[in-house]
XYZ file of C-alpha atoms in Angstrom:
390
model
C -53.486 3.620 -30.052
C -49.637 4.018 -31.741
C -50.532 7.751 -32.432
C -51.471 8.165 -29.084
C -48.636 6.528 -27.503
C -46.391 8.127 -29.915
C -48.082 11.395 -29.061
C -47.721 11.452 -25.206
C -43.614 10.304 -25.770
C -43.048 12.878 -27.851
C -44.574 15.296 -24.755
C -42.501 13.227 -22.014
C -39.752 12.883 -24.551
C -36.709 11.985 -21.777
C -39.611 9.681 -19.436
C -40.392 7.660 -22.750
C -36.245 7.284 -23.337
C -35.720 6.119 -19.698
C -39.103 3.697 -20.278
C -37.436 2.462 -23.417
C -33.741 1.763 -21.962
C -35.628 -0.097 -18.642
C -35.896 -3.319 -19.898
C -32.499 -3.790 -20.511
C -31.364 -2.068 -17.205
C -33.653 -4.561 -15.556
C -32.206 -7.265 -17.067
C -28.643 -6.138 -16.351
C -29.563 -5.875 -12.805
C -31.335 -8.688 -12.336
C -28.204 -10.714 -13.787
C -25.854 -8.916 -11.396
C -27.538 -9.277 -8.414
C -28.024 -12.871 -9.136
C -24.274 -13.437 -9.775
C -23.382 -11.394 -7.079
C -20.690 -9.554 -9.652
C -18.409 -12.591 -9.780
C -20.043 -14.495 -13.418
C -17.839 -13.743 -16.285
C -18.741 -14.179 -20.163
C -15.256 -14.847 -20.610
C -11.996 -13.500 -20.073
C -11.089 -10.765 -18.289
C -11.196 -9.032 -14.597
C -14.489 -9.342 -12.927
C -15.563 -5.976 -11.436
C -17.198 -6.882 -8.682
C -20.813 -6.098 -7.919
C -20.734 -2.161 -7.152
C -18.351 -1.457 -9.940
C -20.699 -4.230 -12.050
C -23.583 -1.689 -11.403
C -21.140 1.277 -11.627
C -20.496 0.059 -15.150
C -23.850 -0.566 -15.985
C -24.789 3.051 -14.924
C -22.272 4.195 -17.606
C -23.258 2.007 -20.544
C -27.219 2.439 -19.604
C -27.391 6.343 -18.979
C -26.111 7.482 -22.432
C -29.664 5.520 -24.156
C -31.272 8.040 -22.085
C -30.286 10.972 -25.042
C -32.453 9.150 -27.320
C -32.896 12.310 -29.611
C -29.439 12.383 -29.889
C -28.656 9.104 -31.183
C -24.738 9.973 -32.254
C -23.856 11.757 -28.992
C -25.123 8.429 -27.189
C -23.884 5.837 -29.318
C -20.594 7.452 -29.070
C -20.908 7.300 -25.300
C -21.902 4.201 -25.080
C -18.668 3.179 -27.613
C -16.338 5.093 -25.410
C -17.482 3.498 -22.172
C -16.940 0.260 -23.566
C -13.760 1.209 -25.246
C -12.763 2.129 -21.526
C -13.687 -1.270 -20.117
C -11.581 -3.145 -22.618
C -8.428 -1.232 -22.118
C -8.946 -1.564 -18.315
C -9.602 -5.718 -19.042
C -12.987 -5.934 -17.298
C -15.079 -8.973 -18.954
C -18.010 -7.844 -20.624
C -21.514 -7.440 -19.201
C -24.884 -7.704 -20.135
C -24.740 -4.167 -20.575
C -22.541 -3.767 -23.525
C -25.907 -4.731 -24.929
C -26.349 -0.664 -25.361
C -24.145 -0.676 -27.962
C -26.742 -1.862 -30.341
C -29.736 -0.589 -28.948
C -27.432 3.214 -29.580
C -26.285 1.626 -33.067
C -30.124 0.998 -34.072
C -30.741 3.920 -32.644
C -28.195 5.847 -35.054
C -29.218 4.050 -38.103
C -33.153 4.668 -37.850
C -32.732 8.516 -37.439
C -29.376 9.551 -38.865
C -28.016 9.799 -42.414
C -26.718 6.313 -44.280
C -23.142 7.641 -43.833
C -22.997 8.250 -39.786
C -25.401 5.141 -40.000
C -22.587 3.211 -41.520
C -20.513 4.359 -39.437
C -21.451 3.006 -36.533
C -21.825 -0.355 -37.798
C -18.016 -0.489 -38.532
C -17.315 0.722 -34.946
C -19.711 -1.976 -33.561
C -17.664 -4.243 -35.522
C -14.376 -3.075 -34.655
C -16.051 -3.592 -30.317
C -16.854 -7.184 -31.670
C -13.312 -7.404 -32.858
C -11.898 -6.299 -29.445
C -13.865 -8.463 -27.592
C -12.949 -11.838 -29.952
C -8.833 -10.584 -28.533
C -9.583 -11.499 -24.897
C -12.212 -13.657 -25.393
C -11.054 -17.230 -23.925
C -10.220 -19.399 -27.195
C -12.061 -17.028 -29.706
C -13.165 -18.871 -32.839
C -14.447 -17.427 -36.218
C -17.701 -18.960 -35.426
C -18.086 -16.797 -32.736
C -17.104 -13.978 -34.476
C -19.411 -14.235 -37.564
C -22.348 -15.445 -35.189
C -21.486 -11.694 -32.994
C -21.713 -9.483 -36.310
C -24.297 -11.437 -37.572
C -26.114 -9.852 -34.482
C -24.486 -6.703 -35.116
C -25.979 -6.261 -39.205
C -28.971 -7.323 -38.314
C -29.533 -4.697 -35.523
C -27.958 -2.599 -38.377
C -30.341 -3.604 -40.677
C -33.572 -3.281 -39.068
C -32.537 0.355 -38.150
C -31.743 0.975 -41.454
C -35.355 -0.477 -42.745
C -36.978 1.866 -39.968
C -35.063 4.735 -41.377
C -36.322 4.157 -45.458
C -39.806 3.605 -43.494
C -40.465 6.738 -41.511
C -39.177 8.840 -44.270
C -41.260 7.535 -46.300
C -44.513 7.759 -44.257
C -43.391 11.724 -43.887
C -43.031 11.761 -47.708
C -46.622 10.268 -47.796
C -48.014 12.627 -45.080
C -45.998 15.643 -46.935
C -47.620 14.792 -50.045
C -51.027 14.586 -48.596
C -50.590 17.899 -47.419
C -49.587 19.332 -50.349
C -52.367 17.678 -52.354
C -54.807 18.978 -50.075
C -53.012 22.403 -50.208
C -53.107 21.863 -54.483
C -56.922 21.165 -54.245
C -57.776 23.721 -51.614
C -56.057 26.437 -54.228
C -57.798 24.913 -57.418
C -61.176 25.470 -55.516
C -60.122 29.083 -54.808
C -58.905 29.345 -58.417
C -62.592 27.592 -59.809
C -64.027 29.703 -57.169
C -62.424 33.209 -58.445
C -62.994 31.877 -62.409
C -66.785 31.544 -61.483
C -66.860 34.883 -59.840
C -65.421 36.423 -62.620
C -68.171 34.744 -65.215
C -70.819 36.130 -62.836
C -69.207 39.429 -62.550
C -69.274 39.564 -66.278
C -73.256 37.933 -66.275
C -73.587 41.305 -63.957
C -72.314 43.724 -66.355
C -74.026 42.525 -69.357
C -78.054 42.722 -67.150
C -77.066 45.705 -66.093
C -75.889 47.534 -69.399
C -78.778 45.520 -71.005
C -81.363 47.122 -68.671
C -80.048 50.209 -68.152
C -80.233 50.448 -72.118
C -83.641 49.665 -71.951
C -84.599 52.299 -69.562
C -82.747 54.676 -71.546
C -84.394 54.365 -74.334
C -87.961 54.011 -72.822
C -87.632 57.168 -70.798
C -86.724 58.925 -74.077
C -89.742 57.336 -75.376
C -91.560 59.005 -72.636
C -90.404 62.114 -73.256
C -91.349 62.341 -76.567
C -94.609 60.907 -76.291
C -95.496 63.392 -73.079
C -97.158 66.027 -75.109
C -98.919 63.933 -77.762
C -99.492 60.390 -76.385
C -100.158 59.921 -72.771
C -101.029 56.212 -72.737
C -98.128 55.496 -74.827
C -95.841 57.472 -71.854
C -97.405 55.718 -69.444
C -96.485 52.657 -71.137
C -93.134 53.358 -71.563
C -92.617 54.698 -67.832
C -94.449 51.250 -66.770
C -91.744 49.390 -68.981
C -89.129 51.450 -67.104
C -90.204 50.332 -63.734
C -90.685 46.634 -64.779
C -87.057 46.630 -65.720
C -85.342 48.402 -63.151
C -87.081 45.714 -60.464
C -86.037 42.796 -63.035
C -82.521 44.259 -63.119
C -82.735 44.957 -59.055
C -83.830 41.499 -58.582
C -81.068 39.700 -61.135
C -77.969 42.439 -59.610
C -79.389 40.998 -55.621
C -79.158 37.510 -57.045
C -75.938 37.546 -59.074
C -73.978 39.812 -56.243
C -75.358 37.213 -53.346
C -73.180 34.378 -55.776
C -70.554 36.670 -55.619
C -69.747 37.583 -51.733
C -66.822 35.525 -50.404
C -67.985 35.063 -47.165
C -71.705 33.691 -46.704
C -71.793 33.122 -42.837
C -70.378 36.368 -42.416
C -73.234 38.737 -40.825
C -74.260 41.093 -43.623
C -73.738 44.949 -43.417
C -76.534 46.921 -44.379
C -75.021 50.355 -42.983
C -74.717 52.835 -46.275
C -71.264 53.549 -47.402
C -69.583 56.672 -46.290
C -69.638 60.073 -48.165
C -68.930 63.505 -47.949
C -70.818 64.060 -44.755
C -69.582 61.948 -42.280
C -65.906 63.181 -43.432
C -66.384 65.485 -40.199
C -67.029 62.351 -37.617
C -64.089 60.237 -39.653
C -61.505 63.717 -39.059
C -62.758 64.175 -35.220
C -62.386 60.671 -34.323
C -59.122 59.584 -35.672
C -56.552 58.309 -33.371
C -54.722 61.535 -35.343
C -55.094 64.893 -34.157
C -56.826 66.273 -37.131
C -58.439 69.425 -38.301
C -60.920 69.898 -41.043
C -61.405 72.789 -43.120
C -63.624 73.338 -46.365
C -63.264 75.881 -48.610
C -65.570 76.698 -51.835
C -69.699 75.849 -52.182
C -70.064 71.477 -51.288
C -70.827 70.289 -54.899
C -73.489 67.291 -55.169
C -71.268 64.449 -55.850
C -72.106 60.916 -56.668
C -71.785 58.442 -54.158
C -69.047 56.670 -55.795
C -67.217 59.681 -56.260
C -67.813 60.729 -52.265
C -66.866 56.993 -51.278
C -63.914 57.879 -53.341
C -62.987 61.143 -51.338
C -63.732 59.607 -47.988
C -61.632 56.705 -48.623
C -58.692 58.810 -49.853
C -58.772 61.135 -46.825
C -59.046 57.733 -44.417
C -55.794 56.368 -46.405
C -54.106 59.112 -45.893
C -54.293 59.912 -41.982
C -53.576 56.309 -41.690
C -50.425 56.840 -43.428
C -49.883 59.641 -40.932
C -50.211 57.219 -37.926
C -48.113 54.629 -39.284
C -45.319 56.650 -40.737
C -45.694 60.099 -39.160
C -44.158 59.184 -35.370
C -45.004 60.197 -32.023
C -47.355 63.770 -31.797
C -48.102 63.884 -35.596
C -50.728 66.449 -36.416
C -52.940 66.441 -39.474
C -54.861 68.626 -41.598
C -57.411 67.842 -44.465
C -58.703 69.978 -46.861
C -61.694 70.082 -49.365
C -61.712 73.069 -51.971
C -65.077 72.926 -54.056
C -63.955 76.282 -55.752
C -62.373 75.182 -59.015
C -63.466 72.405 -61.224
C -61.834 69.551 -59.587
C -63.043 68.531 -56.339
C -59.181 69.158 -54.363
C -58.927 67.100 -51.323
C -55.434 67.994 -49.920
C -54.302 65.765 -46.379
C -50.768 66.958 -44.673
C -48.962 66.513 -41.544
C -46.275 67.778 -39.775
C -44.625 64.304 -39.027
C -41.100 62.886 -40.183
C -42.000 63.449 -43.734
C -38.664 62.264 -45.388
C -37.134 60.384 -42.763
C -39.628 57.883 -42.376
C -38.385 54.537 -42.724
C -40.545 52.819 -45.693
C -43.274 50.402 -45.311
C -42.868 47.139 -46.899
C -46.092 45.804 -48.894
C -47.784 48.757 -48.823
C -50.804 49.368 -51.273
C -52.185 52.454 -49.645
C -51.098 54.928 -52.438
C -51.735 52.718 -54.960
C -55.816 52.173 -53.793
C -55.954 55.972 -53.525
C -54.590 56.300 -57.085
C -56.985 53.640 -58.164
C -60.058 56.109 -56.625
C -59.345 58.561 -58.324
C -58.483 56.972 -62.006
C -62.329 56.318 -61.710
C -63.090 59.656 -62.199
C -60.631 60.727 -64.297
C -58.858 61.852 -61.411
C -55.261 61.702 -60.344
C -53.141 61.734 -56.516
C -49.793 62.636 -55.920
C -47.693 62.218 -52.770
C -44.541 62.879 -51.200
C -42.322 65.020 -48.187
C -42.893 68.595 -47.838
C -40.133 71.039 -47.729
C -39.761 71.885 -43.541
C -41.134 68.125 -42.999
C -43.988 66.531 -43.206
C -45.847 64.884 -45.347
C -48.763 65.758 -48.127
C -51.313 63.594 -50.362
C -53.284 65.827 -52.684
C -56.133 64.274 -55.048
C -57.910 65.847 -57.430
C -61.319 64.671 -58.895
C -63.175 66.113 -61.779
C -66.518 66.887 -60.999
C -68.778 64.321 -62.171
C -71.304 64.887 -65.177
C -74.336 63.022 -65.317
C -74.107 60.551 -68.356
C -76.257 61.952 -71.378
C-alpha cells in the first residue's frame, strides 16, 4: 500500500505537498477562527484575524515546494524573521518552520541540514527576547523540540539512502548475475563449438579415407566398395545428425522463428543490385566461375556492405556501380560511387570494412577501400578462386 501511495504522490507531486501541509493549515485555522485573531502566545502585537490568516498564508504556502526543501525552509525563516521585526506574537503557524527544517534534513546534505537547525535555533532565540518573562526552561524545552524534529529528519535521511543503496545493489547484482549467465552461456557455446569441429573433422576424415578405399577397391573388389561407400553414408548421416544437434545448442535465440530460406550467392546478386534503395548498376565481365557457397555468401555480402556504405556516407543522389570480373584468377568484385567520397564525415563504431575484410581473409582474399580521385568512393575485393581440397 506505501508503494502505491508513494507512487501516485510522486505523479501528483504539488497535490500530495498541499495534502501534506493541510493538517497544519487546518489547525491554524481552526485556532484563528476560534480566537477570533485576538489570543496571543505571549508578547507582542496581535494581528488581528485577516492579517492572522494573511500570515498564515505566508508561513503555510512555502511547505507547498516540498521538492525544494531549502528554497521553502528559507521562506518560511524569512517570513518569520519578518513577523518578529514587525513585533507580531507568534502563531500556530510558525509551526512550518520545522515541518521545512525536517523537511531540509531528510533530503539535503548534513551540512545545509545543519544548517537549518542553527537558524531554527537562532528563531527560538528571537522568540525567548519578547517572550513575556522568558526562562531557560522554556528555552531548552523549545530546542528540545527543535533537535528532535532535527533528528528524526536526519534518521530519515541515513534511511532512504540506504534503502537506495540496497535497491542499487540489487540491481547491480542482478545486472552481475544476468552477465555471468551470458558469460557461462558464451563459455558453453564455445565448448560446443569446439565438440562441432572435432565430429566434423573426425567424420569428414572418415569419409575421406573410405571413399579412397572405394576407389581403389572399384576395379578389383566390388563388395568391399560397396562396403566402404555404405560406411560413407552411415557417417555423413551420423555427422548430419550430431552437427543438427550440437548447432540447435548453439543458436542464441530459441523462440525466434527459424529461417530455412538458403543463403544468398552469386545469383541473386542481380535482385540485391536492382532493389537497393541505391541507384545501382550491375555489370559482369569474364566466364561466372563455380564458386563455393561460402565463397559466393562471401561476395554477396561484400557487395551488400558496400552499397550500404554508399547510402549512409555517400549523400543525397549517390549512384553506384558493382562489378564482377571472372577473367583473371581472382574473383574481382569492384563497388564505386560517385558520392562525397572524401568529404564524408566518418561513422563512429563502424565494423563494415572490417566484416568485409574478414570475408575475404577466408579465402585467402584481401579488400581495400578508400576516395577516388574526382570523388567518390571505391571498395575492391579480390578472392582467389577456390580449389577443391585434395
Amino acid at each position: 500500500m506505501f508503494g502505491r501511495v508513494r507512487a501516485w504522490s510522486r505523479r501528483h507531486e504539488k497535490l500530495a505537498n498541499a495534502l501534506w501541509a493541510s493538517p497544519l493549515a487546518l489547525f491554524c485555522v481552526l485556532t484563528g477562527v476560534a480566537a477570533e485573531g485576538s489570543a496571543q502566545l505571549g508578547a507582542g502585537s496581535a494581528p488581528g484575524l485577516p492579517g492572522y490568516l494573511a500570515l498564515t498564508a505566508l508561513l503555510l504556502l512555502p511547505l507547498v515546494w516540498r521538492e525544494r526543501p531549502l528554497l521553502s525552509f528559507s521562506a518560511v525563516a524569512l517570513v518569520s524573521f519578518g513577523q518578529w521585526l514587525a513585533g507580531l506574537a507568534p502563531v500556530p503557524a510558525n509551526l512550518a518552520v520545522l515541518v521545512a527544517l525536517y523537511a531540509v534534513a531528510s533530503q539535503c546534505l548534513f551540512r545545509w541540514a545543519m544548517a537549518a537547525c542553527l537558524v531554527a535555533e537562532l528563531g527560538v532565540a528571537l522568540a525567548m527576547v519578547n517572550w513575556y518573562r522568558p526562562t531557560f526552561g522554556m528555552f531548552f524545552s523549545c530546542s528540545i523540540l527543535v533537535v528532535t524534529v532535527w533528528l528524526t529528519g536526519l534518521y530519515a535521511n541515513t534511511r532512504r539512502r540506504y534503502l537506495e543503496s540496497l535497491e542499487e545493489r540489487a540491481e547491480r547484482a542482478e545486472r552481475e548475475r544476468d552477465q555471468q549467465a551470458r558469460m557461462a552461456a558464451a563459455a558453453e557455446r564455445a565448448r560446443i563449438a569446439r565438440e562441432l569441429h572435432d565430429v566434423v573433422a573426425h567424420n569428414v576424415s572418415v569419409m575421406v579415407v573410405q571413399a579412397d578405399g572405394a576407389n581403389y577397391a572399384l576395379g578389383t573388389d566390388l563388395d568391399q566398395a560397396r562396403a566402404a561407400v555404405a560406411t560413407i553414408s552411415a557417417t555423413g548421416r551420423a555427422a548430419l545428425a550430431e552437427m543438427r544437434r550440437l548447432v540447435g545448442v548453439l543458436r542464441e535465440n530459441e523462440s525466434a522463428p527459424t529461417d530455412y530460406t538458403p543463403q544468398p550467392g552469386l545469383g541473386q546478386l542481380d535482385e540485391l543490385v536492382s532493389g537497393f534503395a541505391v541507384p545501382a548498376s550491375l555489370r559482369v565481365a569474364g566466364t561466372p566461375a563455380e564458386l563455393p557457397e561460402g565463397q559466393q555468401l562471401a561476395v554477396y555480402r561484400i557487395v551488400q556492405e558496400a552499397l550500404t556504405n554508399a547510402l549512409k556516407h555517400g549523400g543525397p543522389g549517390v549512384s553506384a556501380t558493382v562489378e564482377i570480373d571472372y577473367s583473371g584468377t581472382d574473383v574481382l568484385v569492384r563497388v564505386t560511387d560517385d558520392g562525397r567520397g572524401a568529404a564524408a564525415p566518418r561513422g563512429a563504431g563502424g565494423h563494415g570494412l572490417i566484416g568485409m575484410r574478414e570475408r575475404a581473409g577466408m579465402y585467402g582474399g584481401a579488400v581495400s577501400a578508400g576516395p577516388r580521385q574526382g570523388g567518390g568512393f571505391e571498395v575492391l575485393a579480390r578472392l582467389p578462386l577456390a580449389k577443391e581440397a585434395a
